[in-house]
PDB file of C-alpha atoms in Angstrom:
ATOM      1  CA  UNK A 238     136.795  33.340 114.154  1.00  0.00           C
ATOM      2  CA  UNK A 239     133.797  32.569 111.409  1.00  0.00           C
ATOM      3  CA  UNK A 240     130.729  32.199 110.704  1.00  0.00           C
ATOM      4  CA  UNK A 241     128.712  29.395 112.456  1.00  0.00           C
ATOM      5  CA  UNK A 242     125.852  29.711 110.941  1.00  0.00           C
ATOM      6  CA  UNK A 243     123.083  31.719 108.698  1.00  0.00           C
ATOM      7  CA  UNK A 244     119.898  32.208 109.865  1.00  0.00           C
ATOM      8  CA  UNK A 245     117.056  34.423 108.184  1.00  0.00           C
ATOM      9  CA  UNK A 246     113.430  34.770 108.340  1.00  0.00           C
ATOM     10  CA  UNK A 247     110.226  36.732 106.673  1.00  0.00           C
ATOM     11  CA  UNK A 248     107.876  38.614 109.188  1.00  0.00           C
ATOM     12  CA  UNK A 249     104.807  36.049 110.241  1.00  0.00           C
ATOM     13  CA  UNK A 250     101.885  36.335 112.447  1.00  0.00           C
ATOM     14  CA  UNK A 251     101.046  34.667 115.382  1.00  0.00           C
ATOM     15  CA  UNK A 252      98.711  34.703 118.736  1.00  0.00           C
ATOM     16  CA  UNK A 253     100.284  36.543 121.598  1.00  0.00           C
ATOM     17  CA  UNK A 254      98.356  37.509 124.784  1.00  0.00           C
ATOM     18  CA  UNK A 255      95.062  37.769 122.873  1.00  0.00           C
ATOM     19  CA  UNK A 256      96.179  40.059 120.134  1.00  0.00           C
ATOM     20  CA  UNK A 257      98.062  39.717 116.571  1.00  0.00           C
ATOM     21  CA  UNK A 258     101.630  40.027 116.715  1.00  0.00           C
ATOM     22  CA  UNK A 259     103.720  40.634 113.453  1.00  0.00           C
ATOM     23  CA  UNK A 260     107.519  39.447 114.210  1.00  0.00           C
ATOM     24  CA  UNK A 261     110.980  38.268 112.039  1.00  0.00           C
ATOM     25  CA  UNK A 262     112.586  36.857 115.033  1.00  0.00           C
ATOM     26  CA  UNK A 263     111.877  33.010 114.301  1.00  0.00           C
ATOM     27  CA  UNK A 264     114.968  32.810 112.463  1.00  0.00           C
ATOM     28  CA  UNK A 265     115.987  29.835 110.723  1.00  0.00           C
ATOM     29  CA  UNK A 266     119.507  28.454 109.494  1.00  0.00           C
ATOM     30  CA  UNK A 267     120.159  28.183 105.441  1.00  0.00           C
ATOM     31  CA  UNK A 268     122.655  26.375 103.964  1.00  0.00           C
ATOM     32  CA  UNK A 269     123.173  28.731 100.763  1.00  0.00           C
ATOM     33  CA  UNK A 270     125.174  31.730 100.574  1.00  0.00           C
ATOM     34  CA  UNK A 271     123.537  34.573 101.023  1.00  0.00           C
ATOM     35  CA  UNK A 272     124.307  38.462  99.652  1.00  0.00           C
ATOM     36  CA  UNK A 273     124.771  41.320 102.763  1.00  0.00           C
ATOM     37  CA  UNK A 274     123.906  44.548 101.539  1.00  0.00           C
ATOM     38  CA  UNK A 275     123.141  47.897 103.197  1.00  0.00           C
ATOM     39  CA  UNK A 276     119.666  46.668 103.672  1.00  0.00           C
ATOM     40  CA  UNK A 277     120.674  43.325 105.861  1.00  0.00           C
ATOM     41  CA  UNK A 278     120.505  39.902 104.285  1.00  0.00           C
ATOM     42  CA  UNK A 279     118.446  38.417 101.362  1.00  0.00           C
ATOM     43  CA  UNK A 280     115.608  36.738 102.530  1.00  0.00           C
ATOM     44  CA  UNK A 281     115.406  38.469 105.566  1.00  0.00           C
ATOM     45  CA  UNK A 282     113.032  40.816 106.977  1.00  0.00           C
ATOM     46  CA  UNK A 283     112.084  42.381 110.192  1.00  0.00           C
ATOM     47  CA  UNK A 284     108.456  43.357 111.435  1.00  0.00           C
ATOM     48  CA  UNK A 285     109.019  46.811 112.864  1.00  0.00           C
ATOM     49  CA  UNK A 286     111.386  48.628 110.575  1.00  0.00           C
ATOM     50  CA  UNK A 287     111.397  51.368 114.018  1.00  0.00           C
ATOM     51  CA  UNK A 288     112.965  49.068 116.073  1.00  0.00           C
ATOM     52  CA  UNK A 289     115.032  46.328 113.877  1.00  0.00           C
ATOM     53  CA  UNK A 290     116.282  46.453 110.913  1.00  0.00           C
ATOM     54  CA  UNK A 291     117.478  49.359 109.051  1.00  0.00           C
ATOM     55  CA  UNK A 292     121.201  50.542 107.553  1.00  0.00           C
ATOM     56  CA  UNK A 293     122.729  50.858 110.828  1.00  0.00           C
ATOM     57  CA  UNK A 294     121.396  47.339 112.107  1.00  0.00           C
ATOM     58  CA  UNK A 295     121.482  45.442 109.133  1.00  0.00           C
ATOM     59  CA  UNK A 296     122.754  42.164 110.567  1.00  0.00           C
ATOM     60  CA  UNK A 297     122.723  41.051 114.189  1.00  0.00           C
ATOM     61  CA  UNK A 298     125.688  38.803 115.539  1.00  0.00           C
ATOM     62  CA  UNK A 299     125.500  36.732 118.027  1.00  0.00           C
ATOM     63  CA  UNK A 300     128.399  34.533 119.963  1.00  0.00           C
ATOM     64  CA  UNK A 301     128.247  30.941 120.217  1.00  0.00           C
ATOM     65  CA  UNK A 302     129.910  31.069 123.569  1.00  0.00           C
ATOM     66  CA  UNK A 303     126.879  32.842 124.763  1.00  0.00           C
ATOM     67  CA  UNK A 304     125.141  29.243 123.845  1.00  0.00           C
ATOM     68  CA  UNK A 305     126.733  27.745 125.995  1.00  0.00           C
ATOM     69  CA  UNK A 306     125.975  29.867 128.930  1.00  0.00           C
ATOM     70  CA  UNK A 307     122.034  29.859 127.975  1.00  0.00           C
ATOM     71  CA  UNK A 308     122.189  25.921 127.601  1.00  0.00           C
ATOM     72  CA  UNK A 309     123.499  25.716 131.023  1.00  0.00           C
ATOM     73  CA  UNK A 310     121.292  28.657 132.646  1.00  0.00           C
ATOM     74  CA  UNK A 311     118.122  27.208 131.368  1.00  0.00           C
ATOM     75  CA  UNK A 312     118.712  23.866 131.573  1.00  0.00           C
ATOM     76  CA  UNK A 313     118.644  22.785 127.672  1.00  0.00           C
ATOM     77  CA  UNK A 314     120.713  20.387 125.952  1.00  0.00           C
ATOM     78  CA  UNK A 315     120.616  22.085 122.840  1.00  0.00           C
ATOM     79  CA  UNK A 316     119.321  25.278 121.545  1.00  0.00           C
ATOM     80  CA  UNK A 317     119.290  25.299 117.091  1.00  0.00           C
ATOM     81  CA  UNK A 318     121.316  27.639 115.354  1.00  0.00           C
ATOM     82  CA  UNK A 319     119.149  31.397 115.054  1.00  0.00           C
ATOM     83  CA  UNK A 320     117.525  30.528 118.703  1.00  0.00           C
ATOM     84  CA  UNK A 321     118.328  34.371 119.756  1.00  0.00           C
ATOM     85  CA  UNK A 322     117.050  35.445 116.748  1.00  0.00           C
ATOM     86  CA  UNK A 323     120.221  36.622 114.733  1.00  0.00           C
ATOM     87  CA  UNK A 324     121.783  36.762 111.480  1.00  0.00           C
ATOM     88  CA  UNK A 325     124.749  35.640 111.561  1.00  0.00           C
ATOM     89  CA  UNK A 326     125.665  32.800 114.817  1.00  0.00           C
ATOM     90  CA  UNK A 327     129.648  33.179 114.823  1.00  0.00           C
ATOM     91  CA  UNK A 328     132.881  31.784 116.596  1.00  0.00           C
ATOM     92  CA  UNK A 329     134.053  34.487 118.786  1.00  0.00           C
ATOM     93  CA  UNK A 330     133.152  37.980 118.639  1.00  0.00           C
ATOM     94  CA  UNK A 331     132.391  37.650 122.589  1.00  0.00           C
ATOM     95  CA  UNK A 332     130.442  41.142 124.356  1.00  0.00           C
ATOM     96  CA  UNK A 333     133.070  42.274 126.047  1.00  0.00           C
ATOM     97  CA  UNK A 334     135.399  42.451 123.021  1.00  0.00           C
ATOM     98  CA  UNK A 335     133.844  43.478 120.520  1.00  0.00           C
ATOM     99  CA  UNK A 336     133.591  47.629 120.815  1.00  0.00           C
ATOM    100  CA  UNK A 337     130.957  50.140 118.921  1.00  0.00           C
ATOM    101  CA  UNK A 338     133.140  51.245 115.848  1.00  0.00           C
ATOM    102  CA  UNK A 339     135.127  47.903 114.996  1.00  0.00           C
ATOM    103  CA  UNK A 340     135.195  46.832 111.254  1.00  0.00           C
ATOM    104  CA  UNK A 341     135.264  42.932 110.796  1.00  0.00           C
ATOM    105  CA  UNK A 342     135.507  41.413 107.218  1.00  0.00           C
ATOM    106  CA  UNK A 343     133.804  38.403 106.742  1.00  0.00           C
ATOM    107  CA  UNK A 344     134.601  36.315 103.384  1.00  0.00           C
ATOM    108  CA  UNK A 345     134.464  39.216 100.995  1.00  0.00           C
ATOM    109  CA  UNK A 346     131.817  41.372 103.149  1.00  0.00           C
ATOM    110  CA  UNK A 347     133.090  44.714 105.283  1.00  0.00           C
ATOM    111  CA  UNK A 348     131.309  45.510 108.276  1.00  0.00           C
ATOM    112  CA  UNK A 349     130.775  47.953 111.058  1.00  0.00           C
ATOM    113  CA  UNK A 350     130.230  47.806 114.725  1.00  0.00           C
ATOM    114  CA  UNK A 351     127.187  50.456 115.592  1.00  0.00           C
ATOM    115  CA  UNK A 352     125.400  49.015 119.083  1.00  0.00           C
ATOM    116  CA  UNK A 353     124.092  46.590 121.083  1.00  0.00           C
ATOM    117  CA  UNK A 354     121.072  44.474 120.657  1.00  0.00           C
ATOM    118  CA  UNK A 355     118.541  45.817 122.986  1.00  0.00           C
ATOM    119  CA  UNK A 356     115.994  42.479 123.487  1.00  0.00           C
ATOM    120  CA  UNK A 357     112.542  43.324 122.821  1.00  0.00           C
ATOM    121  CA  UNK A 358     109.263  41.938 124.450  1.00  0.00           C
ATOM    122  CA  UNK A 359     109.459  39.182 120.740  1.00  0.00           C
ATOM    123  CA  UNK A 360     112.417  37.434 122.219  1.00  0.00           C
ATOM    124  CA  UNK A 361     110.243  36.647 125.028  1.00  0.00           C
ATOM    125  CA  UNK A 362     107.806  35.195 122.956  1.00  0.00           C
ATOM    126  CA  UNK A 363     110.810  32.937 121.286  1.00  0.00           C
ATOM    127  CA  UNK A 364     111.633  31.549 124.529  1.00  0.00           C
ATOM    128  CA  UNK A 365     108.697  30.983 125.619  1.00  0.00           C
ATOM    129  CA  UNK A 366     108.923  33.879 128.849  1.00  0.00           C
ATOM    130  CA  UNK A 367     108.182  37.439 129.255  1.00  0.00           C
ATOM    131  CA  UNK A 368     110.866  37.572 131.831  1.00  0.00           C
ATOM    132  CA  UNK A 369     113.779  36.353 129.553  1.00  0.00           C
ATOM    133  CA  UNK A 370     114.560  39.729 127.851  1.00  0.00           C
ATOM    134  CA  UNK A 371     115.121  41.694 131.375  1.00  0.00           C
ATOM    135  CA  UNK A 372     117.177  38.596 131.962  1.00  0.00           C
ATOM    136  CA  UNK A 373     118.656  38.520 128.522  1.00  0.00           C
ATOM    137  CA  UNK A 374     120.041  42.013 128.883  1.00  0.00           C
ATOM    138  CA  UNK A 375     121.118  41.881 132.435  1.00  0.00           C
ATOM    139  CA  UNK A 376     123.255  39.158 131.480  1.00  0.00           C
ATOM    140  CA  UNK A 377     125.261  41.296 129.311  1.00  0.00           C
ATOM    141  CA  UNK A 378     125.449  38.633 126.790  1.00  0.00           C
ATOM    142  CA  UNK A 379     123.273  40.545 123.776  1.00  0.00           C
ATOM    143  CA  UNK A 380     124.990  40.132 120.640  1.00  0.00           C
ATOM    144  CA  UNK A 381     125.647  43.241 118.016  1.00  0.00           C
ATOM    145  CA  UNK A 382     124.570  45.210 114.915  1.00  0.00           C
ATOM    146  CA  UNK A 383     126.491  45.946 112.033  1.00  0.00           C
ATOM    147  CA  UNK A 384     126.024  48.271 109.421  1.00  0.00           C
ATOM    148  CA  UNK A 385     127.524  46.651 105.712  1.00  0.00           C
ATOM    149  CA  UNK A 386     130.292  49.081 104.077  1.00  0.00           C
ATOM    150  CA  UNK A 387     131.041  46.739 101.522  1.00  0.00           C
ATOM    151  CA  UNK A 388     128.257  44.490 100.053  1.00  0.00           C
ATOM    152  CA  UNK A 389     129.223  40.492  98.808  1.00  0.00           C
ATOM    153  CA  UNK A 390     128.047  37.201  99.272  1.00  0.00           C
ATOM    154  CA  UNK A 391     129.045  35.807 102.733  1.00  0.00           C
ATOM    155  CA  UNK A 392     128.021  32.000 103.969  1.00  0.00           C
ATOM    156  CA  UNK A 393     128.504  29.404 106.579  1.00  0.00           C
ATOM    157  CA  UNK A 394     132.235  28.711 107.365  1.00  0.00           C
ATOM    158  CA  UNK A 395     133.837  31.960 106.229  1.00  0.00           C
ATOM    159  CA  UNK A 396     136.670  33.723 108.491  1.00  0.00           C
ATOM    160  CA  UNK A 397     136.199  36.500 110.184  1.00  0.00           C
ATOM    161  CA  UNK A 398     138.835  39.303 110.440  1.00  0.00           C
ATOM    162  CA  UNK A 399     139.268  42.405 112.686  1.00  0.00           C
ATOM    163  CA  UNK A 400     139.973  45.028 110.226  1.00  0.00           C
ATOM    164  CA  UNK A 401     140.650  47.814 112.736  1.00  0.00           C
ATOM    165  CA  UNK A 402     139.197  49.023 116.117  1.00  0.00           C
ATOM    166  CA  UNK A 403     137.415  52.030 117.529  1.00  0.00           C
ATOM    167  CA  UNK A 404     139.770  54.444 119.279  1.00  0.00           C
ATOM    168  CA  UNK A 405     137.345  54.612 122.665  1.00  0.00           C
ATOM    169  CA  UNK A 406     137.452  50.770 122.841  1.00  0.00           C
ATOM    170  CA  UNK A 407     133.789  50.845 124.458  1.00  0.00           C
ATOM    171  CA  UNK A 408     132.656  47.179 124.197  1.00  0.00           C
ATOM    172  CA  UNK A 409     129.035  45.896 123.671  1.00  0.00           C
ATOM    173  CA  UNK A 410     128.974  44.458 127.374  1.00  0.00           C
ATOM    174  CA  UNK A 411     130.397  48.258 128.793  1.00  0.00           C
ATOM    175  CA  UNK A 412     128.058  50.031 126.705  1.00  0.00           C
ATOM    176  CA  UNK A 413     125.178  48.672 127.988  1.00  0.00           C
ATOM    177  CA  UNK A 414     126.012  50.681 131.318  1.00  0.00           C
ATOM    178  CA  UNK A 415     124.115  53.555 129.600  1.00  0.00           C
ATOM    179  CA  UNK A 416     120.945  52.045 130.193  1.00  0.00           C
ATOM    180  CA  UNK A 417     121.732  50.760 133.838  1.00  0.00           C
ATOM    181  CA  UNK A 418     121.080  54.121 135.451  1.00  0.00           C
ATOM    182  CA  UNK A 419     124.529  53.883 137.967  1.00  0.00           C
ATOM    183  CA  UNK A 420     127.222  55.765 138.973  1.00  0.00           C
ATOM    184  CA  UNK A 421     129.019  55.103 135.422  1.00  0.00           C
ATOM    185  CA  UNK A 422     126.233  55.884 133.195  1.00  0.00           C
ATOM    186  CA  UNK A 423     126.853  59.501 132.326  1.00  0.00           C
ATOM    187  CA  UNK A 424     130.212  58.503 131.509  1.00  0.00           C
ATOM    188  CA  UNK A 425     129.171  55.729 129.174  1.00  0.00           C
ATOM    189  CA  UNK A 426     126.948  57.896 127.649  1.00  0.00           C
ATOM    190  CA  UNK A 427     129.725  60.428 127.051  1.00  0.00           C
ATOM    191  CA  UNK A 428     131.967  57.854 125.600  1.00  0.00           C
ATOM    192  CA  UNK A 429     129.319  56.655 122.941  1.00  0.00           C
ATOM    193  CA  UNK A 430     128.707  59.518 122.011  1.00  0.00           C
ATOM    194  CA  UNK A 431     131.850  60.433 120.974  1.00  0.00           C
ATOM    195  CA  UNK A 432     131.941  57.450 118.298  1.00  0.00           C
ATOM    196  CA  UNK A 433     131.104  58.015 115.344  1.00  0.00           C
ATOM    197  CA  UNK A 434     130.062  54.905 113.975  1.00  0.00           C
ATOM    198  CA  UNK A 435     127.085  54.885 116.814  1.00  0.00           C
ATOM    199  CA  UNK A 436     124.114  54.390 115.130  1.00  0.00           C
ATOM    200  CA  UNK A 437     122.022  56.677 114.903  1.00  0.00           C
ATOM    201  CA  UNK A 438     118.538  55.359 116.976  1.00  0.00           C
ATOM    202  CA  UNK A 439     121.274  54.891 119.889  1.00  0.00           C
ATOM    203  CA  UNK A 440     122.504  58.282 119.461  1.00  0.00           C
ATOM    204  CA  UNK A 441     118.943  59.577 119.871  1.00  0.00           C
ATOM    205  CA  UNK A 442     118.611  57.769 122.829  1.00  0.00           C
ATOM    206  CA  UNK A 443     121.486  58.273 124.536  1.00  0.00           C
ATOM    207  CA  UNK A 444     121.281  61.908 123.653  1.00  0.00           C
ATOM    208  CA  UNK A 445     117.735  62.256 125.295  1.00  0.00           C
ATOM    209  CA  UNK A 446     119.016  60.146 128.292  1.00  0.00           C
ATOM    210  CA  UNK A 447     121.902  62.620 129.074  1.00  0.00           C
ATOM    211  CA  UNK A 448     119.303  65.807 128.422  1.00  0.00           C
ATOM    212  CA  UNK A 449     117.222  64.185 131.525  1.00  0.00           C
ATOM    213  CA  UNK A 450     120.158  63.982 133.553  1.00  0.00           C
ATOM    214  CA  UNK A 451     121.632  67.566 133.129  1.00  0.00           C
ATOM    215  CA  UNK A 452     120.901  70.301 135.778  1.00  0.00           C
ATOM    216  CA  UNK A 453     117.763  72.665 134.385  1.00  0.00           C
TER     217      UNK A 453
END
């Protein structure tokens, strides 16, 4: 496993539906190493600090196998490097092993596993549909967040190590099974909760979601 590529962007401005949108996710690949911190990567930025960004979602990862699949869904030859609108495009790392909780060093940089990327209405706007998100998540191909426990330079080409794994073993692609509103979902819910690495917007969530569902 490594790293693919390095994508980053500042917030900019465009048209969208008549009104001014403010958005980070037009990320584009560097080819100089960049420094992870607590705060994500330098150079980067996100529009709405609410929604991305943050300690707890400091970098989003995103498989290249998932590429593939999109290339072949939608019909493109190629998509560039950041298309999705991550951080860090990487080897490996698919949804459905990666779990909430895992640590993963990459080059000298120690990170945590603390949710799933929940698509926005923006990643519409980057692929040019309003539909793709719904799609996007149903597909269970979202990518990750990671919080940074130990800050260093990281770059194109360095490995990527499992460092150790989350006791509940509750993958990105399971997780998402707390949004779907099925037979499994309370369980799910349960399960995330109990990890302590969660981050803590999901843990709001999830913890207001499992108040609605509990007997008055």
């Amino acid at each position: 496993m490594k790293i693919l590529a390095v994508s980053v962007s500042k917030p900019v401005e465009i048209q969208y539906n008549g009104k001014l949108i403010r958005t980070g996710i037009f990320k584009k690949p560097v080819a100089s190493r960049l420094k992870a911190t607590v705060s994500g990567l330098d150079g980067d930025g996100q529009a709405d600090l609410e929604v991305h960004g943050g300690a707890d979602k400091a970098i989003y990862l995103y498989s290249s196998d998932n590429y593939l699949f999109w290339q072949q869904e939608l019909g493109v030859d190629e998509f560039p490097w950041g298309q999705f609108g991550e951080n860090l495009t990487v080897e490996g790392l698919l949804d459905e092993s990666v779990h909430i909780g895992d640590r993963y060093r990459m080059g000298d940089v120690l990170v945590e596993v603390t949710q799933p990327r929940i698509p926005c209405f923006k990643l519409g706007i980057r692929m040019g549909s309003s539909r793709f998100p719904k799609r996007f998540l149903q597909s269970g191909r979202v990518g990750f967040y990671v919080r940074v426990l130990q800050p260093a330079e990281l770059g194109v080409g360095d490995l990527i190590e499992k460092v150790s794994e989350d006791r509940h073993k509750l993958s990105i692609r399971r997780s998402l099974v707390a949004l779907s509103g099925g037979p499994e979902q309370l369980d799910v819910i349960k399960q995330a909760l109990r990890i302590e690495a969660l981050s803590d917007a999901w843990r709001k969530d999830l913890s207001k979601r499992l108040q609605k569902s509990s007997p008055v």
